[in-house]
Short mmCIF file of C-alpha atoms (C1' of nucleotides) in Angstrom, two decimals:
data_model
loop_
_atom_site.label_atom_id
_atom_site.label_comp_id
_atom_site.label_asym_id
_atom_site.label_seq_id
_atom_site.Cartn_x
_atom_site.Cartn_y
_atom_site.Cartn_z
CA UNK A 22 14.44 64.10 -90.95
CA UNK A 23 17.18 65.55 -93.05
CA UNK A 24 18.05 64.07 -96.40
CA UNK A 25 21.17 62.33 -95.27
CA UNK A 26 19.31 60.45 -92.65
CA UNK A 27 16.47 59.60 -94.97
CA UNK A 28 18.93 58.09 -97.36
CA UNK A 29 20.64 56.17 -94.62
CA UNK A 30 17.38 54.61 -93.44
CA UNK A 31 16.35 53.68 -96.92
CA UNK A 32 19.71 52.10 -97.41
CA UNK A 33 19.22 50.05 -94.19
CA UNK A 34 16.12 48.69 -95.62
CA UNK A 35 17.65 47.85 -98.98
CA UNK A 36 20.90 46.44 -97.74
CA UNK A 37 19.48 44.23 -95.03
CA UNK A 38 16.78 43.00 -97.45
CA UNK A 39 19.05 42.24 -100.44
CA UNK A 40 22.53 42.11 -99.18
CA UNK A 41 25.37 44.22 -100.40
CA UNK A 42 25.71 42.90 -103.87
CA UNK A 43 22.02 42.79 -104.86
CA UNK A 44 21.14 46.06 -103.14
CA UNK A 45 20.59 48.78 -105.74
CA UNK A 46 21.42 52.42 -105.02
CA UNK A 47 18.63 53.49 -107.34
CA UNK A 48 16.14 51.60 -105.15
CA UNK A 49 17.49 53.46 -102.07
CA UNK A 50 17.20 56.77 -103.80
CA UNK A 51 13.59 56.02 -104.83
CA UNK A 52 12.67 55.08 -101.23
CA UNK A 53 14.33 58.12 -99.92
CA UNK A 54 12.98 60.25 -102.62
CA UNK A 55 16.44 61.57 -103.28
CA UNK A 56 18.53 62.03 -106.39
CA UNK A 57 21.06 59.50 -107.48
CA UNK A 58 23.95 61.88 -107.01
CA UNK A 59 22.96 62.35 -103.38
CA UNK A 60 24.58 58.99 -102.33
CA UNK A 61 27.97 59.98 -103.77
CA UNK A 62 27.60 63.47 -102.40
CA UNK A 63 26.74 62.46 -98.84
CA UNK A 64 28.52 59.17 -98.41
CA UNK A 65 31.04 58.88 -101.27
CA UNK A 66 29.64 55.73 -102.86
CA UNK A 67 27.93 52.40 -102.38
CA UNK A 68 30.51 50.80 -100.25
CA UNK A 69 30.95 53.90 -98.02
CA UNK A 70 27.11 53.90 -97.47
CA UNK A 71 27.11 50.29 -96.63
CA UNK A 72 29.78 50.91 -94.09
CA UNK A 73 27.63 53.55 -92.38
CA UNK A 74 24.70 51.19 -92.52
CA UNK A 75 26.76 48.46 -90.69
CA UNK A 76 27.90 51.01 -88.12
CA UNK A 77 24.30 52.05 -87.46
CA UNK A 78 22.77 48.62 -87.41
CA UNK A 79 25.39 47.12 -85.06
CA UNK A 80 24.95 50.04 -82.69
CA UNK A 81 21.26 49.61 -82.20
CA UNK A 82 20.82 48.18 -78.74
CA UNK A 83 18.29 45.45 -78.51
CA UNK A 84 17.07 43.22 -75.61
CA UNK A 85 19.78 40.81 -76.48
CA UNK A 86 22.48 43.32 -75.96
CA UNK A 87 21.23 44.01 -72.46
CA UNK A 88 21.51 40.34 -71.62
CA UNK A 89 25.03 40.24 -73.02
CA UNK A 90 26.23 43.29 -71.01
CA UNK A 91 24.39 43.19 -67.79
CA UNK A 92 24.68 39.71 -66.44
CA UNK A 93 23.13 39.81 -63.05
CA UNK A 94 25.69 38.39 -60.62
CA UNK A 95 23.04 36.58 -58.71
CA UNK A 96 21.93 34.80 -61.85
CA UNK A 97 22.84 31.17 -62.23
CA UNK A 98 24.57 30.26 -65.55
CA UNK A 99 21.63 28.09 -66.60
CA UNK A 100 19.20 31.00 -66.05
CA UNK A 101 21.53 33.36 -67.81
CA UNK A 102 21.87 31.02 -70.83
CA UNK A 103 18.12 30.53 -71.14
CA UNK A 104 17.78 34.36 -71.02
CA UNK A 105 20.41 34.53 -73.68
CA UNK A 106 18.53 32.12 -75.92
CA UNK A 107 15.09 33.62 -75.39
CA UNK A 108 16.42 37.15 -76.18
CA UNK A 109 18.08 35.96 -79.25
CA UNK A 110 14.91 34.27 -80.48
CA UNK A 111 12.91 37.42 -79.50
CA UNK A 112 15.25 39.60 -81.55
CA UNK A 113 15.27 37.50 -84.53
CA UNK A 114 11.48 36.97 -84.56
CA UNK A 115 10.56 40.38 -83.25
CA UNK A 116 7.94 42.54 -84.93
CA UNK A 117 10.33 45.38 -84.46
CA UNK A 118 12.46 45.52 -87.67
CA UNK A 119 15.25 47.35 -85.89
CA UNK A 120 16.15 44.21 -83.91
CA UNK A 121 16.34 42.07 -87.11
CA UNK A 122 18.60 44.25 -89.16
CA UNK A 123 21.94 42.97 -87.93
CA UNK A 124 20.97 39.39 -88.20
CA UNK A 125 19.75 39.93 -91.80
CA UNK A 126 23.13 41.50 -92.55
CA UNK A 127 24.97 38.51 -90.93
CA UNK A 128 23.12 35.99 -93.01
CA UNK A 129 23.75 37.79 -96.25
CA UNK A 130 27.42 38.23 -95.44
CA UNK A 131 27.76 34.61 -94.62
CA UNK A 132 26.29 33.56 -97.97
CA UNK A 133 27.52 36.34 -100.26
CA UNK A 134 30.40 38.15 -98.53
CA UNK A 135 30.91 41.86 -99.23
CA UNK A 136 34.35 43.57 -99.09
CA UNK A 137 33.46 44.50 -95.51
CA UNK A 138 33.10 40.99 -94.15
CA UNK A 139 36.46 40.74 -92.41
CA UNK A 140 35.88 44.07 -90.58
CA UNK A 141 32.39 42.87 -89.57
CA UNK A 142 33.58 39.50 -88.31
CA UNK A 143 36.53 40.91 -86.28
CA UNK A 144 34.86 44.05 -84.79
CA UNK A 145 31.16 43.06 -84.53
CA UNK A 146 30.75 39.26 -84.26
CA UNK A 147 33.74 37.65 -82.59
CA UNK A 148 33.49 39.90 -79.44
CA UNK A 149 29.79 38.90 -79.08
CA UNK A 150 30.36 35.31 -79.45
CA UNK A 151 33.11 35.30 -76.90
CA UNK A 152 30.48 35.92 -74.27
CA UNK A 153 28.69 32.81 -75.20
CA UNK A 154 31.85 30.69 -75.05
CA UNK A 155 32.53 31.95 -71.56
CA UNK A 156 29.21 31.08 -70.17
CA UNK A 157 29.22 27.65 -71.79
CA UNK A 158 32.66 27.01 -70.40
CA UNK A 159 31.49 28.00 -66.91
CA UNK A 160 28.50 25.79 -67.16
CA UNK A 161 30.20 22.69 -68.37
CA UNK A 162 33.10 22.91 -65.97
CA UNK A 163 36.81 22.97 -66.51
CA UNK A 164 37.08 19.36 -67.69
CA UNK A 165 35.39 20.07 -70.87
CA UNK A 166 37.49 20.28 -74.05
CA UNK A 167 37.68 23.31 -76.27
CA UNK A 168 36.19 21.38 -79.21
CA UNK A 169 33.21 20.46 -77.01
CA UNK A 170 32.60 24.01 -75.96
CA UNK A 171 32.89 25.16 -79.62
CA UNK A 172 30.42 22.41 -80.69
CA UNK A 173 27.87 23.38 -78.04
CA UNK A 174 28.16 27.14 -78.82
CA UNK A 175 27.60 26.45 -82.51
CA UNK A 176 24.69 24.03 -81.85
CA UNK A 177 23.01 26.78 -79.87
CA UNK A 178 23.68 29.43 -82.53
CA UNK A 179 22.59 27.11 -85.30
CA UNK A 180 19.35 26.26 -83.56
CA UNK A 181 18.62 29.91 -82.89
CA UNK A 182 19.57 31.32 -86.25
CA UNK A 183 17.67 28.72 -88.21
CA UNK A 184 14.35 29.88 -86.81
CA UNK A 185 15.24 33.35 -88.15
CA UNK A 186 14.75 32.10 -91.72
CA UNK A 187 11.15 32.93 -92.23
CA UNK A 188 10.54 31.08 -95.62
CA UNK A 189 12.15 27.89 -94.12
CA UNK A 190 9.99 27.89 -90.92
CA UNK A 191 6.92 28.81 -92.89
CA UNK A 192 7.55 26.16 -95.44
CA UNK A 193 8.12 23.59 -92.80
CA UNK A 194 5.32 24.35 -90.44
CA UNK A 195 2.84 26.19 -92.66
CA UNK A 196 2.50 28.70 -89.93
CA UNK A 197 3.44 32.42 -90.03
CA UNK A 198 3.83 33.09 -86.34
CA UNK A 199 5.35 29.84 -85.33
CA UNK A 200 8.46 31.20 -83.48
CA UNK A 201 6.55 33.85 -81.60
CA UNK A 202 3.94 31.22 -80.46
CA UNK A 203 6.60 28.75 -79.44
CA UNK A 204 9.38 30.79 -78.11
CA UNK A 205 9.25 29.15 -74.62
CA UNK A 206 9.01 25.72 -76.20
CA UNK A 207 11.93 26.26 -78.58
CA UNK A 208 14.09 27.94 -75.90
CA UNK A 209 13.44 25.12 -73.50
CA UNK A 210 14.52 22.62 -76.08
CA UNK A 211 17.66 24.43 -77.08
CA UNK A 212 18.83 24.77 -73.55
CA UNK A 213 18.78 21.07 -73.22
CA UNK A 214 21.68 20.92 -75.59
CA UNK A 215 23.80 21.82 -72.60
CA UNK A 216 22.24 20.34 -69.61
CA UNK A 217 23.00 16.67 -70.40
CA UNK B 15 33.08 15.38 -122.58
CA UNK B 16 30.85 17.18 -125.14
CA UNK B 17 30.43 20.90 -125.00
CA UNK B 18 26.96 20.95 -123.65
CA UNK B 19 28.05 18.77 -120.63
CA UNK B 20 31.11 20.90 -120.13
CA UNK B 21 28.87 23.98 -119.91
CA UNK B 22 26.56 22.27 -117.53
CA UNK B 23 29.23 21.47 -115.11
CA UNK B 24 30.83 24.88 -115.26
CA UNK B 25 27.32 26.15 -114.56
CA UNK B 26 26.92 23.90 -111.52
CA UNK B 27 30.19 25.31 -110.25
CA UNK B 28 29.08 28.89 -110.75
CA UNK B 29 25.47 28.68 -109.64
CA UNK B 30 26.22 26.73 -106.45
CA UNK B 31 29.03 29.07 -105.59
CA UNK B 32 27.33 32.46 -106.26
CA UNK B 33 23.60 31.65 -106.33
CA UNK B 34 21.21 32.37 -109.22
CA UNK B 35 21.29 36.19 -109.23
CA UNK B 36 25.11 36.65 -108.74
CA UNK B 37 26.09 33.85 -111.01
CA UNK B 38 27.46 35.17 -114.40
CA UNK B 39 26.97 33.32 -117.67
CA UNK B 40 30.26 34.89 -118.84
CA UNK B 41 32.02 33.24 -116.02
CA UNK B 42 30.40 29.91 -116.97
CA UNK B 43 31.51 30.29 -120.53
CA UNK B 44 35.11 31.06 -119.50
CA UNK B 45 35.27 27.97 -117.33
CA UNK B 46 33.87 25.80 -120.04
CA UNK B 47 35.90 27.54 -122.68
CA UNK B 48 32.73 28.03 -124.70
CA UNK B 49 31.34 30.97 -126.58
CA UNK B 50 28.71 33.18 -124.96
CA UNK B 51 26.08 32.27 -127.47
CA UNK B 52 26.50 28.52 -126.54
CA UNK B 53 24.31 28.97 -123.52
CA UNK B 54 21.36 30.24 -125.41
CA UNK B 55 21.98 27.69 -128.15
CA UNK B 56 22.14 24.60 -125.96
CA UNK B 57 19.83 25.64 -123.03
CA UNK B 58 17.79 28.67 -124.15
CA UNK B 59 19.01 31.10 -121.44
CA UNK B 60 20.21 31.55 -117.97
CA UNK B 61 17.01 30.47 -116.19
CA UNK B 62 16.68 27.41 -118.31
CA UNK B 63 20.32 26.47 -117.60
CA UNK B 64 19.75 26.96 -113.90
CA UNK B 65 16.76 24.61 -114.16
CA UNK B 66 18.95 21.87 -115.65
CA UNK B 67 21.58 22.52 -112.92
CA UNK B 68 18.92 22.02 -110.25
CA UNK B 69 17.77 18.80 -111.92
CA UNK B 70 21.28 17.48 -112.02
CA UNK B 71 22.29 18.48 -108.48
CA UNK B 72 19.13 17.09 -106.86
CA UNK B 73 19.44 13.82 -108.72
CA UNK B 74 23.04 13.04 -107.51
CA UNK B 75 22.60 10.33 -104.95
CA UNK B 76 24.68 10.73 -101.83
CA UNK B 77 25.12 8.75 -98.60
CA UNK B 78 22.30 10.73 -97.20
CA UNK B 79 19.75 9.63 -99.89
CA UNK B 80 20.52 6.01 -99.17
CA UNK B 81 19.62 6.58 -95.55
CA UNK B 82 16.44 8.27 -96.50
CA UNK B 83 15.37 5.61 -98.84
CA UNK B 84 16.52 2.29 -97.35
CA UNK B 85 15.48 2.39 -93.76
CA UNK B 86 16.32 -1.02 -92.51
CA UNK B 87 13.31 -2.41 -90.91
CA UNK B 88 15.29 -3.93 -88.09
CA UNK B 89 16.71 -0.50 -87.23
CA UNK B 90 15.51 1.20 -84.17
CA UNK B 91 14.18 4.78 -84.63
CA UNK B 92 17.03 6.15 -82.57
CA UNK B 93 19.68 4.40 -84.57
CA UNK B 94 18.01 5.52 -87.73
CA UNK B 95 17.92 9.09 -86.69
CA UNK B 96 21.52 9.11 -85.55
CA UNK B 97 22.41 7.67 -88.94
CA UNK B 98 20.22 10.38 -90.61
CA UNK B 99 22.16 13.15 -88.78
CA UNK B 100 25.62 11.67 -89.38
CA UNK B 101 24.92 11.29 -93.06
CA UNK B 102 23.71 14.80 -93.25
CA UNK B 103 26.83 16.11 -91.52
CA UNK B 104 29.01 13.94 -93.77
CA UNK B 105 27.37 15.25 -96.99
CA UNK B 106 27.62 18.83 -95.98
CA UNK B 107 31.24 18.52 -94.85
CA UNK B 108 32.42 16.01 -97.34
CA UNK B 109 35.53 16.55 -99.47
CA UNK B 110 33.42 15.40 -102.41
CA UNK B 111 31.87 18.58 -103.92
CA UNK B 112 29.17 16.52 -105.52
CA UNK B 113 27.50 16.02 -102.17
CA UNK B 114 27.58 19.77 -101.22
CA UNK B 115 25.98 21.19 -104.36
CA UNK B 116 22.34 20.75 -103.33
CA UNK B 117 22.96 22.26 -99.90
CA UNK B 118 24.73 25.21 -101.40
CA UNK B 119 21.84 25.81 -103.74
CA UNK B 120 19.26 25.47 -100.87
CA UNK B 121 21.14 28.10 -98.74
CA UNK B 122 21.35 30.57 -101.70
CA UNK B 123 17.69 30.09 -102.42
CA UNK B 124 16.76 30.59 -98.80
CA UNK B 125 18.62 33.93 -98.69
CA UNK B 126 18.05 35.27 -102.26
CA UNK B 127 15.25 33.37 -103.87
CA UNK B 128 15.36 32.69 -107.58
CA UNK B 129 12.27 32.36 -109.76
CA UNK B 130 12.58 28.69 -109.33
CA UNK B 131 12.32 28.50 -105.55
CA UNK B 132 8.72 27.43 -105.36
CA UNK B 133 9.52 24.48 -107.69
CA UNK B 134 12.47 23.50 -105.64
CA UNK B 135 10.62 23.77 -102.43
CA UNK B 136 7.66 21.72 -103.54
CA UNK B 137 9.39 19.06 -105.57
CA UNK B 138 12.84 18.71 -103.92
CA UNK B 139 12.67 19.73 -100.28
CA UNK B 140 9.26 19.05 -98.78
CA UNK B 141 9.38 15.32 -99.79
CA UNK B 142 12.73 14.93 -98.04
CA UNK B 143 11.74 16.64 -94.93
CA UNK B 144 8.50 14.66 -94.59
CA UNK B 145 10.74 11.64 -93.78
CA UNK B 146 12.33 13.38 -90.90
CA UNK B 147 8.97 14.39 -89.47
CA UNK B 148 7.77 10.77 -89.71
CA UNK B 149 10.71 9.47 -87.69
CA UNK B 150 10.56 12.15 -85.05
CA UNK B 151 6.79 11.49 -84.64
CA UNK B 152 7.47 7.76 -84.25
CA UNK B 153 10.24 8.43 -81.81
CA UNK B 154 8.26 10.85 -79.65
CA UNK B 155 5.02 8.90 -79.50
CA UNK B 156 1.54 9.73 -80.47
CA UNK B 157 0.95 12.17 -77.52
CA UNK B 158 3.38 14.77 -78.98
CA UNK B 159 1.84 17.92 -80.53
CA UNK B 160 2.47 18.90 -84.19
CA UNK B 161 4.23 21.98 -83.04
CA UNK B 162 6.67 20.11 -80.96
CA UNK B 163 7.47 17.64 -83.72
CA UNK B 164 7.99 20.65 -86.03
CA UNK B 165 10.28 22.33 -83.48
CA UNK B 166 12.31 19.26 -83.00
CA UNK B 167 12.79 18.70 -86.74
CA UNK B 168 13.82 22.33 -87.24
CA UNK B 169 16.22 22.14 -84.39
CA UNK B 170 17.82 19.17 -85.88
CA UNK B 171 18.11 20.68 -89.33
CA UNK B 172 19.28 23.98 -87.84
CA UNK B 173 22.05 22.34 -86.02
CA UNK B 174 23.13 20.35 -89.00
CA UNK B 175 22.91 23.08 -91.57
CA UNK B 176 24.86 25.59 -89.42
CA UNK B 177 27.94 23.45 -89.56
CA UNK B 178 27.72 23.68 -93.35
CA UNK B 179 28.75 27.30 -93.17
CA UNK B 180 32.42 27.01 -93.44
CA UNK B 181 33.41 30.72 -92.79
CA UNK B 182 31.17 30.61 -89.64
CA UNK B 183 32.69 27.39 -88.28
CA UNK B 184 36.22 28.48 -89.07
CA UNK B 185 35.69 31.95 -87.69
CA UNK B 186 34.35 30.51 -84.49
CA UNK B 187 36.79 27.66 -83.89
CA UNK B 188 39.82 28.72 -85.83
CA UNK B 189 39.88 25.20 -87.28
CA UNK B 190 39.43 24.09 -90.95
CA UNK B 191 38.51 20.50 -90.38
CA UNK B 192 36.48 20.95 -87.31
CA UNK B 193 33.37 19.21 -88.46
CA UNK B 194 35.18 16.22 -90.06
CA UNK B 195 37.09 15.75 -86.86
CA UNK B 196 34.09 15.98 -84.63
CA UNK B 197 31.33 14.38 -86.53
CA UNK B 198 30.63 11.73 -83.87
CA UNK B 199 30.65 14.27 -81.06
CA UNK B 200 28.42 16.71 -82.92
CA UNK B 201 25.99 14.05 -84.05
CA UNK B 202 25.89 12.62 -80.49
CA UNK B 203 24.94 16.10 -79.16
CA UNK B 204 22.32 16.71 -81.84
CA UNK B 205 20.51 13.45 -81.22
CA UNK B 206 20.12 14.42 -77.55
CA UNK B 207 17.67 17.10 -78.82
CA UNK B 208 15.09 14.25 -79.08
CA UNK B 209 15.91 11.82 -76.40
CA UNK B 210 15.02 14.00 -73.45
"C1'" DT C 5 30.54 16.46 -154.88
"C1'" DA C 6 26.72 18.95 -153.48
"C1'" DA C 7 23.16 19.81 -150.28
"C1'" DT C 8 21.56 19.98 -145.80
"C1'" DG C 9 21.51 20.50 -141.01
"C1'" DT C 10 24.26 21.36 -136.86
"C1'" DT C 11 27.63 23.68 -134.25
"C1'" DT C 12 30.85 27.50 -133.31
"C1'" DA C 13 32.53 32.30 -133.26
"C1'" DA C 14 32.52 37.45 -133.08
"C1'" DA C 15 30.09 41.26 -132.80
"C1'" DA C 16 26.39 44.04 -131.68
"C1'" DC C 17 22.14 44.84 -128.90
"C1'" DA C 18 19.22 46.82 -125.28
"C1'" DG C 19 18.88 47.21 -120.54
"C1'" DT C 20 20.99 47.92 -115.89
"C1'" DT C 21 24.74 49.01 -112.85
"C1'" DG C 22 27.62 52.59 -109.96
"C1'" DT C 23 29.55 56.82 -110.82
"C1'" DT C 24 30.47 61.57 -112.59
"C1'" DT C 25 29.52 65.86 -114.60
"C1'" DC C 26 27.81 70.34 -114.57
"C1'" DA C 27 24.51 73.81 -114.28
"C1'" DA C 28 20.84 75.47 -111.22
"C1'" DC C 29 19.38 76.29 -106.82
"C1'" DT C 30 19.53 77.39 -101.69
"C1'" DT C 31 21.50 79.20 -97.67
"C1'" DA C 32 24.09 82.15 -94.84
"C1'" DA C 33 27.80 85.18 -94.02
"C1'" DA C 34 30.22 89.69 -95.56
"C1'" DT D 17 22.95 92.97 -102.07
"C1'" DT D 18 26.90 90.46 -103.08
"C1'" DT D 19 29.55 86.59 -102.42
"C1'" DA D 20 30.75 82.11 -101.59
"C1'" DA D 21 29.97 77.69 -99.96
"C1'" DG D 22 26.82 74.03 -99.68
"C1'" DT D 23 23.02 71.26 -101.83
"C1'" DT D 24 20.17 69.48 -105.53
"C1'" DG D 25 18.62 67.72 -110.14
"C1'" DA D 26 18.94 65.95 -114.80
"C1'" DA D 27 21.71 63.96 -117.95
"C1'" DA D 28 25.37 61.38 -119.46
"C1'" DC D 29 29.22 58.17 -118.63
"C1'" DA D 30 31.71 53.74 -118.90
"C1'" DA D 31 31.35 49.19 -117.44
"C1'" DC D 32 28.68 45.19 -117.19
"C1'" DT D 33 24.41 42.22 -117.73
"C1'" DG D 34 21.66 38.55 -120.61
"C1'" DT D 35 20.37 38.02 -125.18
"C1'" DT D 36 20.34 38.06 -130.23
"C1'" DT D 37 22.08 38.37 -134.73
"C1'" DT D 38 24.77 37.03 -138.57
"C1'" DA D 39 27.89 34.37 -140.90
"C1'" DA D 40 31.49 31.20 -141.01
"C1'" DA D 41 33.00 26.35 -139.98
"C1'" DC D 42 31.83 21.71 -139.51
"C1'" DA D 43 29.64 17.27 -140.11
"C1'" DT D 44 26.49 14.21 -142.24
"C1'" DT D 45 23.81 12.35 -145.90
"C1'" DA D 46 22.24 11.92 -150.76
#
DNA sequence: TAATGTTTAAAACAGTTGTTTCAACTTAAA
DNA sequence: TTTAAGTTGAAACAACTGTTTTAAACATTA
């Protein structure tokens, strides 16, 4: 792996772990065994490096993407949504760190926004969430208000994303593999948000 | 207000807004119109000041506390839980900043832990969450597994806390007062997590 | 008033941050 | 081989961080 790529991957680790502001370019260079100046040479600076990290991380295709894109037309809305939720939980609790990166970024951006948040929101997040709104609308029928659709969507996301917070889940349950162990149970409960 | 108190309240603003690591003592001194050295003089340092902030913020009694403490014995579990949820939502979406402080702290601690997180978790959070576990257990009956009780509790918290994230809710709904407007609707949906 | 303890103010401190400089090194084409 | 462009490494830079020092100002009491 060439040096630029090594730095990029070290940067992904650091930025997703600490968030933009608390990430340290010296830590990145240590991990990549590169010189400090390399970051400015290859990328132009911390913010520019972060932008490439965002681009990379949001272009990784995970099981969840496949669900979003390829909705089998023979699939009922309920099945599709269940699949949506399970995939989301799988990605956020997966052993594969690749799948977690973007959710880590999102969490950090929500709590301590970087200069790039507006871009990320507009180009990376809103389009993905639009899909969820569609399916919820379809499922609840045309008589449902917009506020109710929004509420339901956010309830689903809230439930999914909360389980992504490892220290929270561990602190509450005392178990390390709680989500992995209970994915079906959790997804089953979440889907009920809609079916009443 | 004496100087020490002025500094403490400026510190509450800064720490709840930025979190421990990104909070700046110079910003606190500016807000309090105090000299830099005052923080070390009155409190002993940044971490000690943060500890006093935590103590203050978690001792503010809000509508939610009242619910936790005074459970009317004539109240049915369902009613109590609904009250619990509505109070939680009210606190996190309240105009009164006092009520929001502790939730802001919690969010920051979850994402970028400070040296004080273990204390906060043990002394401030676990005791509060124990109450929720109790009521859920009572509501679901003795045949429910511990994992299911934990799952249900976390689903409730996840749903509540997600609505606390203003940029998220605004980004999704395009509305500023969405939670305030829809508290009954949201609480009604969340409570259904349990009653099925 | 004089003496004592408390509070404030300005400056400096040591350590860390992202960035830049500049000379040395490597590579590949002329 | 020579030349030029691309790459690397060590050091220094200015700005910022929390903390400390030092002395002046203030208040209180004898």
